Amino acid sequence: MPQELNYWLTTVQMPVSPAQQLPESCEVVVIGAGFTGLSAALALAKRGAKVAVVESETIGWGASSRNGGMVLTGLKLGVNQLIARYGRELTRRMYAASLETISCVERIVGEEGIACDFARTGHLEVACKQMHFDDYARQVEVIAREFNHQLRVVPRADLRTEIGSDIYFGGMVDETSAGLNPARYVSGLGAAAMRAGACIYERTKLQGITHESRNGTPGFKLTTSRGSLWARNVLVGTSGYTGDATPALRKKIIPIGSYIITTEILPEALARELSPRNRQIYDSKNYLYYYRLTPDRRMLFGGRAAFFPETAQTIRESSEILRRGMIDVYPQLRDTKIDYVWGGTLDFCFDIMPHVGQMDGLHFAVGYAGHGVAMATWQGQKMAEWIATGKTDNPFSEIAFPGAPLGLYNGKPWFLPFAGAYYKILDWIS
Ligand SMILES: Cc1cc2nc3c(=O)[nH]c(=O)nc-3n(C[C@H](O)[C@H](O)[C@H](O)COP(=O)(O)OP(=O)(O)OC[C@H]3O[C@@H](n4cnc5c(N)ncnc54)[C@H](O)[C@@H]3O)c2cc1C
């Protein structure tokens, strides 16, 4: 039986913030110590702002330490869908931002000396059906023409140069993407934010926020499990773990579980056969699998084995479901031991887009839909700039943020079993 433990956490010592009382007031309070919150806190502290990060658990406890570590270009939605929805000009700016997110991570890793195995490995999307593969050529052409960015189609006959599996109809490679160890990365971001002067308050849960002016300055009174404090500005970066303290935001986010297994360490030749170019790989289904080698040569294999956010039971069930999925892709791993299994929660918005802005005066950045390692880092930096200067050129602030159809959602995702079934059916028919 695999250990029910996040493998990445076995590779890192998370920084511990000093035990200290909450300040009476702050310029900015950031809720959530993941990529979004810590990236924003780092940038704000570097600008000289007095920043407090309030985290109900510990640094990196949320999705930021639990993910696949794929630092991906593009957005969750395909480019044709984006253009149809938002037009060429705005899509061009959003796509350019998605490319910038990778350099943003690379820059922070370099500047802060974060030892997180960041490497520009590129990513490979593999087609589960012929019609998915046919669409790759169209996407590559649109991306080159509209966004001046080169991707490469890999026909089925050449796919063995990219992946040691014969089940796919072809692939599409983007060399710009990267991979990293997410727990080491979020740990390094936390340490960097503290070095720059941000204070992080772990095991401090935000319970409520009200508007309150101080000496004529508008701001917010925040009530937490460890007392209250006042802030001129608040940034909410709670992603799939957004709760009752920010009810308006919670109603716009669907928390969805995603699960990962990692194998024992593989022999070098086998690892090279499975992923000759060490790509970050995912398939073309809605109910998709994503996988890669870890820096110490384990196969990391993830997917939405259960739609619900993680519990001891969904984690246990996911382990066998994912193992079977992994063997479908890589029969070579039939007798390989699974060492670890864990889960985490993703944040999907109803339009499957990232959203940033202000809601009732509170700044927020959410909605990464499983594409958040690079995007959350970048959004954290952009939110810091917005809060510090009062201005933003962030294209994601220009798109509408839809709620549930007919308003039929109070933040408790009763429809997830139906959504799971719906996506499985979609994968059969499209
Ligand atoms: C299994 C899995 C695999 C993934 N794989 C990838 C991948 O390979 N590539 C990719 O790009 N993306 C991936 N993602 C998505 C990516 O991890 C997230 O988009 C990203 O980490 C979001 O960062 P965040 O800082 O916004 O949120 P999180 O890291 O989730 O942090 C939110 C924090 O807010 C805290 N919080 C919540 N409520 C409160 C409160 N009331 N008071 C105080 N604190 C609170 C939580 O404790 C949590 O620590 C994956 C996600 C999962 C779960």
Coordinates of C-alpha atoms in Angstrom, one line a residue, residues 17-428:
S17 CA 7.2 31.8 10.5
P18 CA 8.1 33.3 13.9
A19 CA 5.4 33.1 16.5
Q20 CA 4.3 36.6 17.0
Q21 CA 1.1 38.6 17.8
L22 CA -1.0 40.0 15.0
P23 CA -0.2 43.7 14.4
E24 CA -2.9 46.2 15.2
S25 CA -2.9 47.5 11.6
C26 CA -1.2 46.9 8.3
E27 CA -1.2 48.5 4.8
V28 CA -2.0 45.2 3.2
V29 CA -3.3 41.9 4.5
V30 CA -3.0 38.9 2.2
I31 CA -5.2 35.9 2.9
G32 CA -3.6 32.5 2.0
A33 CA 0.1 31.5 1.9
G34 CA 0.2 29.8 -1.5
F35 CA 1.8 31.0 -4.8
T36 CA -0.7 33.9 -5.1
G37 CA -0.4 35.2 -1.6
L38 CA 3.3 34.7 -1.2
S39 CA 4.2 36.1 -4.6
A40 CA 2.1 39.2 -3.8
A41 CA 3.5 39.6 -0.3
L42 CA 7.1 39.3 -1.7
A43 CA 6.4 42.0 -4.3
L44 CA 4.6 44.3 -1.9
A45 CA 7.3 44.0 0.8
K46 CA 10.0 44.7 -1.8
R47 CA 8.1 47.9 -2.6
G48 CA 8.3 48.8 1.1
A49 CA 4.7 48.1 2.1
K50 CA 3.8 46.7 5.6
V51 CA 2.3 43.3 4.7
A52 CA 0.8 40.6 6.8
V53 CA 0.0 37.2 5.3
V54 CA -2.8 35.3 7.2
E55 CA -2.8 31.5 6.6
S56 CA -5.3 29.2 8.3
E57 CA -2.8 26.2 8.1
T58 CA 0.9 26.5 7.3
I59 CA 3.0 28.0 4.5
G60 CA 2.2 26.2 1.2
W61 CA -0.4 23.9 2.8
G62 CA -2.9 24.3 0.0
A63 CA -2.6 23.4 -3.7
S64 CA 0.7 25.1 -4.0
S65 CA 2.7 22.3 -2.4
R66 CA 0.5 19.5 -3.7
N67 CA 0.5 20.0 -7.5
G68 CA 2.3 18.4 -10.4
G69 CA 4.9 21.2 -10.6
M70 CA 4.1 21.8 -14.3
V71 CA 4.9 25.4 -15.2
L72 CA 2.7 25.7 -18.2
T73 CA 2.1 28.2 -21.0
G74 CA -1.4 28.9 -22.3
L75 CA -4.7 28.8 -20.5
K76 CA -7.0 25.9 -19.7
L77 CA -9.3 26.8 -22.6
G78 CA -8.1 26.4 -26.2
V79 CA -7.1 29.4 -28.3
N80 CA -10.0 29.2 -30.7
Q81 CA -12.5 29.2 -27.8
L82 CA -10.7 32.1 -26.3
I83 CA -10.8 34.2 -29.5
A84 CA -14.4 33.3 -30.0
R85 CA -15.3 34.5 -26.5
Y86 CA -13.0 37.5 -26.0
G87 CA -11.9 38.6 -29.4
R88 CA -8.4 38.7 -30.9
E89 CA -7.0 41.7 -29.1
L90 CA -7.8 40.7 -25.5
T91 CA -7.0 37.0 -26.2
R92 CA -3.6 38.2 -27.6
R93 CA -2.9 40.0 -24.3
M94 CA -4.0 37.1 -22.2
Y95 CA -1.9 34.7 -24.2
A96 CA 1.2 36.9 -24.0
A97 CA 0.6 37.1 -20.2
S98 CA 0.6 33.3 -20.1
L99 CA 4.0 33.2 -21.7
E100 CA 5.3 35.9 -19.4
T101 CA 4.2 33.8 -16.4
I102 CA 6.9 31.3 -17.1
S103 CA 9.7 34.0 -17.2
C104 CA 8.2 35.4 -14.1
V105 CA 8.7 32.2 -12.2
E106 CA 12.2 31.8 -13.6
R107 CA 13.1 35.3 -12.6
I108 CA 11.9 34.9 -9.0
V109 CA 13.6 31.5 -8.7
G110 CA 16.9 33.1 -9.9
E111 CA 16.6 36.4 -7.9
E112 CA 15.7 34.6 -4.7
G113 CA 18.0 31.6 -5.2
I114 CA 15.2 29.1 -4.7
A115 CA 16.5 25.5 -5.2
C116 CA 13.4 24.0 -6.7
D117 CA 14.8 22.1 -9.7
F118 CA 13.2 24.7 -12.2
A119 CA 14.0 23.4 -15.7
R120 CA 12.7 24.4 -19.1
T121 CA 11.7 20.9 -20.1
G122 CA 8.8 21.9 -22.3
H123 CA 5.4 20.3 -22.2
L124 CA 3.8 17.7 -24.4
E125 CA 0.0 17.4 -24.9
V126 CA -1.0 14.0 -26.3
A127 CA -4.1 13.3 -28.3
C128 CA -6.5 10.6 -27.1
K129 CA -8.5 10.7 -30.4
Q130 CA -7.7 11.3 -34.0
M131 CA -9.9 14.4 -34.1
H132 CA -8.0 15.9 -31.1
F133 CA -4.8 15.4 -33.0
D134 CA -6.3 17.0 -36.2
D135 CA -7.1 20.0 -34.1
Y136 CA -3.4 20.4 -33.0
A137 CA -2.4 21.5 -36.4
R138 CA -5.1 24.2 -36.4
Q139 CA -4.0 25.4 -32.9
V140 CA -0.4 25.6 -33.8
E141 CA -1.2 27.7 -36.9
V142 CA -3.4 30.1 -34.9
I143 CA -0.9 30.5 -32.1
A144 CA 1.9 31.2 -34.6
R145 CA -0.2 33.7 -36.6
E146 CA -2.0 35.5 -33.8
F147 CA 0.5 35.3 -30.9
N148 CA 3.8 34.8 -32.7
H149 CA 4.6 31.7 -30.6
Q150 CA 5.8 28.5 -32.0
L151 CA 4.5 25.1 -31.0
R152 CA 5.3 21.8 -32.8
V153 CA 3.0 19.0 -33.9
V154 CA 4.4 15.5 -33.4
P155 CA 2.8 12.9 -35.7
R156 CA 2.0 9.5 -34.3
A157 CA 4.9 7.9 -36.1
D158 CA 7.4 10.1 -34.3
L159 CA 5.7 10.1 -30.9
R160 CA 8.2 7.6 -29.5
T161 CA 10.8 10.4 -29.5
E162 CA 8.7 12.1 -26.9
I163 CA 6.9 9.4 -24.9
G164 CA 7.3 5.7 -24.3
S165 CA 3.6 4.9 -25.0
D166 CA 1.7 3.8 -28.1
I167 CA -1.8 4.7 -27.1
Y168 CA -1.9 8.2 -28.4
F169 CA -2.7 9.6 -31.9
G170 CA 0.1 12.2 -31.8
G171 CA 1.2 15.2 -29.8
M172 CA 1.9 18.9 -29.6
V173 CA 5.0 20.3 -27.9
D174 CA 5.6 23.7 -26.4
E175 CA 9.3 24.1 -25.5
T176 CA 8.7 27.2 -23.3
S177 CA 7.0 25.4 -20.4
A178 CA 9.0 24.2 -17.4
G179 CA 8.9 21.9 -14.5
L180 CA 9.8 22.4 -10.8
N181 CA 9.4 20.9 -7.3
P182 CA 6.3 22.9 -6.1
A183 CA 6.9 22.3 -2.4
R184 CA 10.5 23.6 -2.6
Y185 CA 9.2 26.5 -4.7
V186 CA 6.5 27.6 -2.3
S187 CA 8.8 27.1 0.6
G188 CA 11.4 29.4 -1.1
L189 CA 8.7 32.0 -1.9
G190 CA 7.7 32.0 1.8
A191 CA 11.2 32.4 3.0
A192 CA 11.8 35.2 0.4
A193 CA 8.7 37.1 1.4
M194 CA 9.8 37.0 5.0
R195 CA 13.3 38.1 4.1
A196 CA 11.8 41.0 2.2
G197 CA 9.9 42.1 5.4
A198 CA 6.5 40.5 5.1
C199 CA 5.1 38.9 8.3
I200 CA 3.4 35.5 7.9
Y201 CA 0.9 34.4 10.5
E202 CA 0.3 30.6 10.2
R203 CA -2.6 28.8 11.9
T204 CA -4.5 32.0 11.7
K205 CA -7.8 31.7 10.0
L206 CA -9.7 34.6 8.6
Q207 CA -13.3 34.5 9.9
G208 CA -14.9 37.7 8.7
I209 CA -14.2 41.1 7.1
T210 CA -16.1 44.3 7.5
H211 CA -15.6 47.8 6.1
E212 CA -14.1 50.2 8.7
S213 CA -12.5 53.6 8.3
R214 CA -9.6 54.7 10.5
N215 CA -8.8 58.4 10.9
G216 CA -10.8 59.1 7.7
T217 CA -9.0 56.3 5.7
P218 CA -11.2 53.6 4.4
G219 CA -10.2 50.1 5.0
F220 CA -11.2 46.7 6.5
K221 CA -11.4 45.2 9.9
L222 CA -10.4 41.5 9.7
T223 CA -11.5 39.0 12.4
T224 CA -9.3 36.0 12.7
S225 CA -8.9 32.9 14.9
R226 CA -6.1 34.8 16.6
G227 CA -7.6 38.2 17.1
S228 CA -8.4 41.1 14.8
L229 CA -6.5 43.7 12.7
W230 CA -7.1 46.6 10.5
A231 CA -5.9 46.9 6.9
R232 CA -6.0 49.6 4.2
N233 CA -6.1 46.8 1.5
V234 CA -6.9 43.1 1.5
L235 CA -5.9 40.5 -1.2
V236 CA -7.7 37.2 -1.1
G237 CA -5.7 34.3 -2.6
T238 CA -7.5 31.3 -1.2
S239 CA -8.1 29.5 -4.5
G240 CA -10.0 26.1 -4.1
Y241 CA -10.0 26.5 -0.3
T242 CA -12.0 29.8 -0.4
G243 CA -14.5 29.6 2.5
D244 CA -17.3 31.3 4.4
A245 CA -15.2 34.4 5.3
T246 CA -15.5 35.6 1.7
P247 CA -19.0 34.3 0.8
A248 CA -19.4 36.4 -2.4
L249 CA -16.2 35.0 -3.8
R250 CA -16.9 31.4 -2.6
K251 CA -20.1 31.4 -4.7
K252 CA -18.1 31.9 -7.8
I253 CA -15.6 29.1 -7.3
I254 CA -16.1 25.4 -7.7
P255 CA -13.6 23.4 -5.6
I256 CA -12.6 20.2 -7.5
G257 CA -10.4 17.4 -6.3
S258 CA -7.3 16.3 -8.1
Y259 CA -5.1 13.4 -7.1
I260 CA -1.5 12.2 -7.7
I261 CA 0.5 9.0 -7.2
T262 CA 4.2 8.7 -7.5
T263 CA 6.1 5.4 -8.1
E264 CA 9.3 4.2 -6.5
I265 CA 12.5 5.5 -8.1
L266 CA 12.8 4.1 -11.6
P267 CA 15.9 2.7 -13.2
E268 CA 17.5 5.3 -15.5
A269 CA 16.9 3.5 -18.7
L270 CA 13.2 2.9 -17.9
A271 CA 12.7 6.6 -17.0
R272 CA 14.3 7.7 -20.3
E273 CA 12.1 5.3 -22.2
L274 CA 8.9 6.7 -20.6
S275 CA 9.8 10.3 -21.1
P276 CA 12.9 10.7 -23.3
R277 CA 12.9 14.5 -23.1
N278 CA 11.6 14.8 -19.6
R279 CA 8.5 16.6 -20.6
Q280 CA 5.6 17.8 -18.6
I281 CA 2.8 15.7 -20.2
Y282 CA -1.0 15.8 -20.2
D283 CA -3.6 14.3 -22.4
S284 CA -6.4 15.9 -24.4
K285 CA -9.5 14.6 -22.5
N286 CA -11.7 16.7 -20.2
Y287 CA -11.2 14.1 -17.5
L288 CA -7.5 14.2 -18.1
Y289 CA -4.3 12.6 -16.8
Y290 CA -1.1 14.7 -16.3
Y291 CA 2.2 13.1 -15.6
R292 CA 6.0 13.7 -15.5
L293 CA 9.2 12.4 -14.0
T294 CA 10.3 13.8 -10.7
P295 CA 13.9 15.1 -10.4
D296 CA 14.8 11.8 -8.6
R297 CA 13.2 9.7 -11.4
R298 CA 9.8 8.7 -10.0
M299 CA 6.8 8.7 -12.4
L300 CA 4.3 11.2 -11.0
F301 CA 0.9 10.5 -12.4
G302 CA -2.2 12.7 -11.6
G303 CA -5.8 13.1 -12.5
R304 CA -9.3 13.8 -11.4
A305 CA -9.8 10.3 -10.1
A306 CA -12.7 11.6 -8.0
F307 CA -14.3 15.0 -8.5
F308 CA -14.7 15.8 -4.8
P309 CA -12.0 17.6 -2.8
E310 CA -9.7 15.4 -1.0
T311 CA -10.7 13.2 2.0
A312 CA -8.9 10.1 3.4
Q313 CA -11.4 8.0 1.4
T314 CA -11.1 9.7 -2.0
I315 CA -7.3 9.6 -1.7
R316 CA -7.3 5.9 -1.0
E317 CA -9.7 5.2 -3.9
S318 CA -7.7 7.4 -6.2
S319 CA -4.6 5.5 -5.7
E320 CA -5.8 2.3 -7.5
I321 CA -7.8 4.3 -10.2
L322 CA -4.7 6.3 -11.0
R323 CA -2.4 3.2 -11.0
R324 CA -4.7 1.6 -13.6
G325 CA -4.7 4.8 -15.6
M326 CA -0.9 4.9 -15.5
I327 CA -0.6 1.3 -16.7
D328 CA -2.9 2.0 -19.6
V329 CA -0.5 4.6 -20.7
Y330 CA 2.7 2.8 -19.6
P331 CA 2.3 -1.0 -19.5
Q332 CA 6.0 -1.0 -18.6
L333 CA 5.0 0.1 -15.1
R334 CA 2.8 -2.9 -14.4
D335 CA 5.0 -4.2 -11.6
T336 CA 6.3 -0.9 -10.3
K337 CA 5.5 0.0 -6.7
I338 CA 3.5 3.1 -5.9
D339 CA 5.2 4.9 -3.0
Y340 CA 2.9 7.9 -2.4
V341 CA -0.7 9.1 -3.0
W342 CA -2.2 12.4 -2.1
G343 CA -4.9 14.9 -3.2
G344 CA -5.5 18.6 -3.4
T345 CA -8.2 21.0 -4.4
L346 CA -8.4 23.0 -7.6
D347 CA -10.4 26.2 -8.1
F348 CA -12.6 26.3 -11.2
C349 CA -14.7 29.3 -12.1
F350 CA -17.9 28.8 -14.1
D351 CA -16.2 30.0 -17.3
I352 CA -12.9 28.1 -16.6
M353 CA -10.9 31.3 -16.6
P354 CA -8.6 33.0 -14.1
H355 CA -10.2 36.0 -12.5
V356 CA -8.8 39.0 -10.7
G357 CA -10.3 42.2 -9.5
Q358 CA -12.1 43.9 -6.6
M359 CA -15.3 42.6 -5.0
D360 CA -16.8 44.9 -2.4
G361 CA -13.4 46.6 -2.1
L362 CA -11.4 43.4 -1.6
H363 CA -8.8 42.5 -4.1
F364 CA -8.8 38.8 -5.3
A365 CA -7.0 36.5 -7.7
V366 CA -8.5 33.1 -8.2
G367 CA -9.7 30.5 -10.9
Y368 CA -6.5 28.9 -12.1
A369 CA -8.3 25.6 -13.1
G370 CA -5.3 23.4 -12.6
H371 CA -3.0 25.8 -14.5
G372 CA -1.9 27.9 -11.5
V373 CA 1.8 27.3 -10.8
A374 CA 3.0 30.0 -13.2
M375 CA -0.3 32.0 -13.4
A376 CA -0.8 32.3 -9.6
T377 CA 2.8 33.5 -9.2
W378 CA 2.3 36.1 -12.0
Q379 CA -1.1 37.2 -10.7
G380 CA 0.4 37.7 -7.2
Q381 CA 3.0 40.1 -8.7
K382 CA 0.3 41.9 -10.8
M383 CA -2.0 42.3 -7.8
A384 CA 0.9 43.7 -5.7
E385 CA 1.5 46.3 -8.4
W386 CA -2.3 47.1 -8.6
I387 CA -2.6 47.6 -4.8
A388 CA 0.6 49.6 -4.6
T389 CA -0.1 51.9 -7.6
G390 CA -3.9 51.8 -7.8
K391 CA -3.5 50.9 -11.5
T392 CA -3.3 47.7 -13.6
D393 CA -2.9 46.6 -17.2
N394 CA -3.8 43.0 -16.3
P395 CA -6.0 41.7 -19.1
F396 CA -7.7 39.2 -16.8
S397 CA -9.2 42.2 -14.9
E398 CA -11.1 43.1 -18.1
I399 CA -13.2 40.0 -18.4
A400 CA -16.6 39.5 -16.8
F401 CA -16.6 37.2 -13.8
P402 CA -19.8 35.0 -14.1
G403 CA -21.6 33.3 -11.3
A404 CA -23.5 30.1 -11.4
P405 CA -26.2 29.8 -14.1
L406 CA -29.5 31.0 -12.5
G407 CA -27.6 31.7 -9.3
L408 CA -28.0 28.1 -8.3
Y409 CA -24.9 27.8 -6.1
N410 CA -24.1 28.7 -2.6
G411 CA -20.5 27.5 -2.5
K412 CA -21.4 23.9 -1.7
P413 CA -20.8 21.9 -4.9
W414 CA -23.7 19.5 -4.8
F415 CA -23.5 19.0 -8.6
L416 CA -20.0 17.6 -8.7
P417 CA -21.0 13.9 -9.2
F418 CA -23.2 15.1 -12.2
A419 CA -20.3 17.2 -13.5
G420 CA -18.0 14.2 -13.2
A421 CA -20.4 12.1 -15.2
Y422 CA -21.0 14.9 -17.7
Y423 CA -17.2 15.2 -18.4
K424 CA -16.9 11.4 -18.8
I425 CA -19.7 11.4 -21.3
L426 CA -18.1 14.4 -23.1
D427 CA -14.9 12.4 -23.4
W428 CA -16.8 9.5 -25.1

